[in-house]
mmCIF file of C-alpha atoms in Angstrom:
data_model
loop_
_atom_site.group_PDB
_atom_site.id
_atom_site.type_symbol
_atom_site.label_atom_id
_atom_site.label_comp_id
_atom_site.label_asym_id
_atom_site.label_seq_id
_atom_site.Cartn_x
_atom_site.Cartn_y
_atom_site.Cartn_z
ATOM 1 C CA MET A 1104 -24.837 -29.320 249.205
ATOM 2 C CA GLU A 1105 -25.519 -31.072 252.501
ATOM 3 C CA ASN A 1106 -23.729 -34.256 253.436
ATOM 4 C CA PRO A 1107 -24.994 -37.145 251.262
ATOM 5 C CA PRO A 1108 -27.137 -39.884 252.829
ATOM 6 C CA ARG A 1109 -25.208 -42.465 254.792
ATOM 7 C CA GLN A 1110 -25.365 -46.124 253.963
ATOM 8 C CA PRO A 1111 -24.778 -48.994 256.395
ATOM 9 C CA ASN A 1112 -21.256 -50.325 256.380
ATOM 10 C CA SER A 1113 -20.447 -53.222 254.121
ATOM 11 C CA ALA A 1114 -20.594 -56.612 255.848
ATOM 12 C CA ARG A 1115 -17.334 -57.418 254.070
ATOM 13 C CA CYS A 1116 -15.555 -54.511 255.756
ATOM 14 C CA PRO A 1117 -17.076 -53.835 259.207
ATOM 15 C CA GLY A 1118 -16.329 -50.424 260.637
ATOM 16 C CA VAL A 1119 -15.970 -48.650 257.282
ATOM 17 C CA TRP A 1120 -19.087 -46.733 256.242
ATOM 18 C CA VAL A 1121 -19.809 -45.792 252.641
ATOM 19 C CA TRP A 1122 -21.565 -42.476 252.079
ATOM 20 C CA GLY A 1123 -23.502 -42.380 248.833
ATOM 21 C CA ASP A 1124 -26.873 -41.770 247.237
ATOM 22 C CA GLY A 1125 -28.663 -44.843 248.566
ATOM 23 C CA PRO A 1126 -31.220 -45.151 251.367
ATOM 24 C CA HIS A 1127 -30.417 -43.908 254.854
ATOM 25 C CA GLY A 1128 -28.807 -46.330 257.261
ATOM 26 C CA SER A 1129 -27.933 -45.958 260.902
ATOM 27 C CA ALA A 1130 -25.384 -43.172 261.253
ATOM 28 C CA PRO A 1131 -21.739 -43.876 262.149
ATOM 29 C CA PRO A 1132 -20.332 -42.227 265.284
ATOM 30 C CA GLY A 1133 -19.588 -38.507 264.992
ATOM 31 C CA ASP A 1134 -15.871 -38.911 265.711
ATOM 32 C CA CYS A 1135 -15.288 -41.114 262.669
ATOM 33 C CA LEU A 1136 -12.191 -40.567 260.574
ATOM 34 C CA GLY A 1137 -13.166 -39.460 257.074
ATOM 35 C CA VAL A 1138 -11.444 -40.647 253.914
ATOM 36 C CA ALA A 1139 -12.368 -39.264 250.500
ATOM 37 C CA PHE A 1140 -11.232 -40.711 247.162
ATOM 38 C CA CYS A 1141 -11.658 -38.183 244.346
ATOM 39 C CA ARG A 1142 -11.768 -39.959 241.001
ATOM 40 C CA GLU A 1143 -12.288 -36.904 238.784
ATOM 41 C CA GLY A 1144 -13.004 -33.203 238.933
ATOM 42 C CA GLN A 1145 -12.550 -31.465 242.269
ATOM 43 C CA VAL A 1146 -14.332 -31.678 245.606
ATOM 44 C CA GLN A 1147 -14.414 -29.016 248.285
ATOM 45 C CA ILE A 1148 -14.579 -30.001 251.956
ATOM 46 C CA ASP A 1149 -16.046 -27.439 254.363
ATOM 47 C CA LEU A 1150 -14.277 -27.960 257.682
ATOM 48 C CA PRO A 1151 -15.105 -26.618 261.170
ATOM 49 C CA VAL A 1152 -14.184 -23.032 262.111
ATOM 50 C CA GLY A 1153 -14.785 -21.744 258.596
ATOM 51 C CA ARG A 1154 -11.886 -23.565 256.947
ATOM 52 C CA THR A 1155 -12.100 -25.074 253.475
ATOM 53 C CA ALA A 1156 -10.003 -27.828 251.938
ATOM 54 C CA GLN A 1157 -9.917 -28.880 248.308
ATOM 55 C CA MET A 1158 -8.983 -32.127 246.636
ATOM 56 C CA GLY A 1159 -8.331 -32.715 242.976
ATOM 57 C CA GLU A 1160 -8.528 -35.644 240.614
ATOM 58 C CA LYS A 1161 -6.913 -38.922 241.718
ATOM 59 C CA SER A 1162 -6.270 -37.680 245.237
ATOM 60 C CA VAL A 1163 -7.032 -38.991 248.726
ATOM 61 C CA LEU A 1164 -8.038 -36.747 251.622
ATOM 62 C CA LEU A 1165 -8.219 -37.596 255.335
ATOM 63 C CA VAL A 1166 -10.422 -35.619 257.748
ATOM 64 C CA GLY A 1167 -9.986 -36.128 261.486
ATOM 65 C CA ARG A 1168 -13.645 -35.659 262.443
ATOM 66 C CA TRP A 1169 -15.844 -36.535 259.490
ATOM 67 C CA GLY A 1170 -19.081 -35.677 261.285
ATOM 68 C CA GLU A 1171 -18.105 -31.997 261.364
ATOM 69 C CA ALA A 1172 -17.180 -31.748 257.674
ATOM 70 C CA LYS A 1173 -19.388 -31.105 254.639
ATOM 71 C CA PRO A 1174 -18.160 -32.395 251.266
ATOM 72 C CA ARG A 1175 -19.504 -30.706 248.143
ATOM 73 C CA PRO A 1176 -18.468 -30.324 244.497
ATOM 74 C CA ALA A 1177 -16.092 -27.410 244.004
ATOM 75 C CA SER A 1178 -17.827 -26.487 240.746
ATOM 76 C CA ALA A 1179 -21.294 -26.961 239.299
ATOM 77 C CA ASP A 1180 -20.113 -29.385 236.613
ATOM 78 C CA THR A 1181 -18.440 -31.766 239.046
ATOM 79 C CA ALA A 1182 -20.624 -34.834 239.493
ATOM 80 C CA GLU A 1183 -21.251 -35.958 243.058
ATOM 81 C CA THR A 1184 -20.415 -39.488 242.004
ATOM 82 C CA ALA A 1185 -16.861 -38.366 241.192
ATOM 83 C CA CYS A 1186 -15.907 -38.780 244.847
ATOM 84 C CA ILE A 1187 -16.191 -41.835 247.100
ATOM 85 C CA LEU A 1188 -16.698 -40.789 250.731
ATOM 86 C CA LEU A 1189 -15.972 -43.190 253.580
ATOM 87 C CA ALA A 1190 -16.289 -42.883 257.352
ATOM 88 C CA VAL A 1191 -14.127 -45.110 259.570
ATOM 89 C CA ASP A 1192 -15.360 -46.184 263.011
ATOM 90 C CA ARG A 1193 -12.141 -46.287 265.028
ATOM 91 C CA ARG A 1194 -13.517 -48.731 267.597
ATOM 92 C CA ARG A 1195 -14.781 -51.324 265.124
ATOM 93 C CA VAL A 1196 -11.749 -51.394 262.828
ATOM 94 C CA ALA A 1197 -9.492 -51.844 265.868
ATOM 95 C CA ASP A 1198 -10.604 -55.481 265.924
ATOM 96 C CA ARG A 1199 -9.749 -56.134 262.265
ATOM 97 C CA PRO A 1200 -6.971 -58.698 261.612
ATOM 98 C CA LEU A 1201 -3.933 -56.707 260.485
ATOM 99 C CA PRO A 1202 -0.181 -57.445 260.601
ATOM 100 C CA ALA A 1203 0.092 -55.034 263.560
ATOM 101 C CA PRO A 1204 -2.390 -52.958 265.612
ATOM 102 C CA LEU A 1205 -3.301 -49.564 264.195
ATOM 103 C CA ASP A 1206 -1.497 -46.698 265.926
ATOM 104 C CA TRP A 1207 -4.436 -44.301 266.221
ATOM 105 C CA ALA A 1208 -2.425 -41.906 268.395
ATOM 106 C CA ALA A 1209 0.128 -41.507 265.600
ATOM 107 C CA ILE A 1210 -2.599 -41.018 262.986
ATOM 108 C CA ASP A 1211 -4.339 -38.393 265.136
ATOM 109 C CA ARG A 1212 -1.069 -36.539 265.730
ATOM 110 C CA LEU A 1213 -0.383 -36.576 262.015
ATOM 111 C CA LEU A 1214 -3.770 -34.979 261.280
ATOM 112 C CA GLU A 1215 -3.665 -32.510 264.173
ATOM 113 C CA ALA A 1216 -0.282 -31.223 262.985
ATOM 114 C CA ARG A 1217 -1.939 -30.370 259.656
ATOM 115 C CA GLY A 1218 -5.050 -28.697 261.026
ATOM 116 C CA GLY A 1219 -7.239 -31.799 261.180
ATOM 117 C CA CYS A 1220 -7.144 -32.486 257.441
ATOM 118 C CA ALA A 1221 -4.385 -33.968 255.283
ATOM 119 C CA ALA A 1222 -3.851 -34.998 251.672
ATOM 120 C CA LEU A 1223 -2.096 -38.204 250.749
ATOM 121 C CA GLU A 1224 0.905 -37.333 248.616
ATOM 122 C CA ARG A 1225 0.816 -38.818 245.129
ATOM 123 C CA ASP A 1226 3.121 -41.806 244.869
ATOM 124 C CA GLY A 1227 3.113 -45.385 243.660
ATOM 125 C CA TRP A 1228 0.426 -46.429 246.158
ATOM 126 C CA THR A 1229 -2.103 -43.805 245.064
ATOM 127 C CA ALA A 1230 -1.289 -44.315 241.374
ATOM 128 C CA ALA A 1231 -1.929 -48.063 241.666
ATOM 129 C CA LEU A 1232 -5.139 -47.468 243.643
ATOM 130 C CA PHE A 1233 -6.739 -45.221 241.022
ATOM 131 C CA GLN A 1234 -5.502 -47.387 238.174
ATOM 132 C CA VAL A 1235 -7.328 -50.400 239.616
ATOM 133 C CA LEU A 1236 -10.349 -48.285 240.554
ATOM 134 C CA ALA A 1237 -10.789 -47.154 236.943
ATOM 135 C CA ARG A 1238 -11.071 -50.776 235.782
ATOM 136 C CA LEU A 1239 -13.750 -51.806 238.285
ATOM 137 C CA PRO A 1240 -17.509 -51.590 237.633
ATOM 138 C CA ALA A 1241 -19.073 -48.556 239.310
ATOM 139 C CA GLY A 1242 -20.957 -50.735 241.790
ATOM 140 C CA GLU A 1243 -17.755 -52.305 243.138
ATOM 141 C CA GLN A 1244 -15.583 -49.209 243.491
ATOM 142 C CA ALA A 1245 -16.806 -48.171 246.960
ATOM 143 C CA ASP A 1246 -16.193 -51.673 248.361
ATOM 144 C CA TYR A 1247 -12.690 -51.650 246.922
ATOM 145 C CA CYS A 1248 -11.976 -48.278 248.562
ATOM 146 C CA ALA A 1249 -13.317 -49.602 251.876
ATOM 147 C CA PHE A 1250 -10.752 -52.399 251.815
ATOM 148 C CA LYS A 1251 -7.981 -50.001 250.779
ATOM 149 C CA VAL A 1252 -8.790 -47.765 253.773
ATOM 150 C CA LEU A 1253 -7.567 -50.499 256.134
ATOM 151 C CA GLU A 1254 -4.323 -50.777 254.186
ATOM 152 C CA LEU A 1255 -4.017 -46.978 254.198
ATOM 153 C CA LEU A 1256 -4.436 -46.755 257.983
ATOM 154 C CA TYR A 1257 -1.926 -49.546 258.514
ATOM 155 C CA LEU A 1258 0.649 -47.798 256.313
ATOM 156 C CA LEU A 1259 0.072 -44.474 258.083
ATOM 157 C CA SER A 1260 0.569 -46.225 261.427
ATOM 158 C CA CYS A 1261 3.894 -47.587 260.169
ATOM 159 C CA ARG A 1262 4.887 -44.247 258.596
ATOM 160 C CA GLY A 1263 4.801 -45.980 255.222
ATOM 161 C CA LEU A 1264 2.984 -43.124 253.448
ATOM 162 C CA ASN A 1265 3.480 -39.367 253.403
ATOM 163 C CA VAL A 1266 0.758 -36.773 253.830
ATOM 164 C CA SER A 1267 0.758 -33.001 253.500
ATOM 165 C CA ALA A 1268 -1.377 -30.091 254.659
ATOM 166 C CA VAL A 1269 -4.253 -29.121 252.382
ATOM 167 C CA PRO A 1270 -4.129 -25.562 251.021
ATOM 168 C CA GLY A 1271 -7.225 -23.396 251.090
ATOM 169 C CA ALA A 1272 -9.006 -22.139 248.011
ATOM 170 C CA ALA A 1273 -8.090 -18.931 246.174
ATOM 171 C CA TYR A 1274 -10.884 -16.565 245.144
ATOM 172 C CA TYR A 1275 -11.979 -16.125 241.530
ATOM 173 C CA ASP A 1276 -14.936 -14.029 240.430
ATOM 174 C CA SER A 1277 -17.884 -15.397 238.465
ATOM 175 C CA ARG A 1278 -16.571 -14.164 235.100
ATOM 176 C CA GLN A 1279 -13.180 -15.818 235.574
ATOM 177 C CA ILE A 1280 -14.856 -19.092 236.563
ATOM 178 C CA GLN A 1281 -17.235 -18.878 233.588
ATOM 179 C CA VAL A 1282 -14.384 -18.275 231.124
ATOM 180 C CA THR A 1283 -12.375 -21.155 232.595
ATOM 181 C CA ARG A 1284 -15.341 -23.480 232.152
ATOM 182 C CA GLN A 1285 -15.727 -22.281 228.569
ATOM 183 C CA VAL A 1286 -12.077 -23.173 227.958
ATOM 184 C CA HIS A 1287 -12.707 -26.651 229.381
ATOM 185 C CA ASP A 1288 -15.757 -27.142 227.137
ATOM 186 C CA TYR A 1289 -13.843 -25.874 224.106
ATOM 187 C CA MET A 1290 -11.069 -28.363 224.760
ATOM 188 C CA LEU A 1291 -13.626 -31.154 225.030
ATOM 189 C CA ASP A 1292 -15.081 -30.227 221.635
ATOM 190 C CA HIS A 1293 -11.694 -29.886 219.880
ATOM 191 C CA LEU A 1294 -9.626 -32.794 221.211
ATOM 192 C CA GLY A 1295 -8.255 -33.599 217.756
ATOM 193 C CA GLU A 1296 -6.719 -30.134 217.344
ATOM 194 C CA HIS A 1297 -3.392 -28.738 218.501
ATOM 195 C CA LEU A 1298 -4.248 -26.842 221.687
ATOM 196 C CA THR A 1299 -1.855 -24.692 223.724
ATOM 197 C CA ILE A 1300 -2.354 -22.510 226.781
ATOM 198 C CA PRO A 1301 -1.251 -19.308 224.951
ATOM 199 C CA ASP A 1302 -3.710 -20.020 222.115
ATOM 200 C CA LEU A 1303 -6.555 -20.711 224.533
ATOM 201 C CA SER A 1304 -5.732 -17.609 226.572
ATOM 202 C CA SER A 1305 -5.800 -15.471 223.440
ATOM 203 C CA ARG A 1306 -9.046 -16.986 222.167
ATOM 204 C CA PHE A 1307 -10.857 -16.396 225.464
ATOM 205 C CA HIS A 1308 -9.165 -13.062 226.321
ATOM 206 C CA VAL A 1309 -7.705 -14.135 229.643
ATOM 207 C CA SER A 1310 -4.118 -14.188 230.879
ATOM 208 C CA SER A 1311 -2.286 -17.503 230.790
ATOM 209 C CA THR A 1312 -1.379 -17.192 234.468
ATOM 210 C CA LEU A 1313 -4.971 -16.650 235.580
ATOM 211 C CA LEU A 1314 -6.265 -19.388 233.278
ATOM 212 C CA LYS A 1315 -3.799 -21.927 234.654
ATOM 213 C CA SER A 1316 -4.447 -21.114 238.314
ATOM 214 C CA CYS A 1317 -8.243 -20.914 238.012
ATOM 215 C CA PHE A 1318 -8.327 -24.103 235.939
ATOM 216 C CA ARG A 1319 -6.330 -25.983 238.548
ATOM 217 C CA GLN A 1320 -8.707 -24.878 241.305
ATOM 218 C CA LEU A 1321 -11.883 -25.732 239.373
ATOM 219 C CA TYR A 1322 -10.744 -29.076 237.968
ATOM 220 C CA GLY A 1323 -8.142 -30.216 240.479
ATOM 221 C CA CYS A 1324 -5.229 -30.592 238.071
ATOM 222 C CA PRO A 1325 -3.168 -28.501 235.619
ATOM 223 C CA LEU A 1326 -4.800 -27.640 232.301
ATOM 224 C CA HIS A 1327 -2.362 -29.716 230.249
ATOM 225 C CA THR A 1328 -2.978 -32.726 232.517
ATOM 226 C CA CYS A 1329 -6.726 -32.358 232.126
ATOM 227 C CA LEU A 1330 -6.391 -32.100 228.342
ATOM 228 C CA ARG A 1331 -4.351 -35.295 228.290
ATOM 229 C CA GLN A 1332 -6.944 -37.091 230.421
ATOM 230 C CA LEU A 1333 -9.832 -35.861 228.263
ATOM 231 C CA ARG A 1334 -8.077 -37.107 225.142
ATOM 232 C CA LEU A 1335 -7.322 -40.514 226.594
ATOM 233 C CA ARG A 1336 -10.840 -40.973 227.950
ATOM 234 C CA ARG A 1337 -12.296 -40.078 224.570
ATOM 235 C CA GLY A 1338 -9.842 -42.497 222.997
ATOM 236 C CA ALA A 1339 -10.977 -45.223 225.405
ATOM 237 C CA GLU A 1340 -14.587 -44.467 224.520
ATOM 238 C CA LEU A 1341 -13.866 -44.770 220.799
ATOM 239 C CA LEU A 1342 -12.031 -48.056 221.364
ATOM 240 C CA ARG A 1343 -15.037 -49.435 223.266
ATOM 241 C CA THR A 1344 -17.815 -48.174 221.013
ATOM 242 C CA THR A 1345 -16.379 -48.130 217.467
ATOM 243 C CA SER A 1346 -14.315 -50.322 215.164
ATOM 244 C CA LEU A 1347 -12.063 -47.463 214.067
ATOM 245 C CA PRO A 1348 -8.412 -48.434 213.545
ATOM 246 C CA ILE A 1349 -6.242 -47.444 216.488
ATOM 247 C CA ALA A 1350 -4.316 -45.039 214.221
ATOM 248 C CA GLU A 1351 -7.563 -43.187 213.447
ATOM 249 C CA VAL A 1352 -8.528 -43.093 217.129
ATOM 250 C CA ALA A 1353 -5.133 -41.552 217.892
ATOM 251 C CA VAL A 1354 -5.677 -38.815 215.293
ATOM 252 C CA GLN A 1355 -9.194 -38.036 216.522
ATOM 253 C CA VAL A 1356 -7.931 -37.394 220.057
ATOM 254 C CA GLY A 1357 -4.958 -35.256 219.069
ATOM 255 C CA TYR A 1358 -2.015 -37.675 218.943
ATOM 256 C CA GLY A 1359 0.386 -37.514 216.019
ATOM 257 C CA SER A 1360 1.303 -41.185 216.018
ATOM 258 C CA VAL A 1361 0.080 -44.556 217.225
ATOM 259 C CA SER A 1362 3.201 -44.974 219.352
ATOM 260 C CA GLN A 1363 2.615 -41.687 221.223
ATOM 261 C CA PHE A 1364 -1.025 -42.558 221.795
ATOM 262 C CA GLY A 1365 -0.146 -46.086 222.905
ATOM 263 C CA ALA A 1366 2.471 -44.930 225.409
ATOM 264 C CA ALA A 1367 0.134 -42.330 226.940
ATOM 265 C CA PHE A 1368 -2.785 -44.777 226.978
ATOM 266 C CA ARG A 1369 -0.768 -47.459 228.737
ATOM 267 C CA GLN A 1370 0.411 -44.951 231.342
ATOM 268 C CA GLU A 1371 -3.194 -43.886 232.051
ATOM 269 C CA PHE A 1372 -4.989 -47.242 231.933
ATOM 270 C CA GLY A 1373 -2.226 -49.779 232.512
ATOM 271 C CA VAL A 1374 -2.847 -51.648 229.244
ATOM 272 C CA SER A 1375 -2.261 -51.040 225.535
ATOM 273 C CA PRO A 1376 -5.119 -49.695 223.360
ATOM 274 C CA SER A 1377 -5.462 -53.040 221.565
ATOM 275 C CA HIS A 1378 -5.643 -54.975 224.837
ATOM 276 C CA TYR A 1379 -8.154 -52.475 226.228
ATOM 277 C CA ARG A 1380 -10.371 -52.998 223.175
ATOM 278 C CA LYS A 1381 -10.202 -56.787 223.553
ATOM 279 C CA GLN A 1382 -11.198 -56.507 227.241
ATOM 280 C CA ALA A 1383 -14.098 -54.211 226.358
ATOM 281 C CA ASN A 1384 -15.388 -56.641 223.736
#
């Protein structure tokens, strides 16, 4: 797809432009730094000179010259709304009140050393960011990311965060992609069952190695991680929309005990299932 329409920057965070599905606004400068927050699925970034970068679920990507890049879903079933795309006007954010001036030379060197595009390594900062993001209403998530961009740039200036080069995409033919999507859909329809990679590989007549590698590329995370996330999201949905006992919710999403479900749920959402249900009500 082409780059999504650009929206004017938020008055609460001058210099940071949110790209979304709203009406066109005046375009940010072409040399803006790009920052992408992928909430789910996987997004592919087409870079200059024929290069391609990919980002998976709960990851942050930085692109040195956003105006030359084209973000698009890496697979047909990845919603465009799964990724929040921001463009940072270097000149305007330079005037923002921060503990110390941003070291743009250091940030540029960091990106240039990695081919103009870098992924933020997963650590406590990114985990906390996506945990908070998941709790916010959809309409407030882009504003939150805009504020976090300033913190991100400050930490990069101070060498407080680590980034790594972004690997390119491997090639899989249409049949392999189709089978991998069928595995994903099967998992979604059978979350209460015991599912293993060998069993899924046998059912869909594909090698475990190919299934794992193609799945990671299409969905941005390992198959077992995706299965865990699907189960917990379904569990959260049942907690919000039904009055089922928590023990029954745990069984319906494939957990053998309330304690296992509770520990996994707290790790994913930051609260216990019972507290989550109270907040939802």
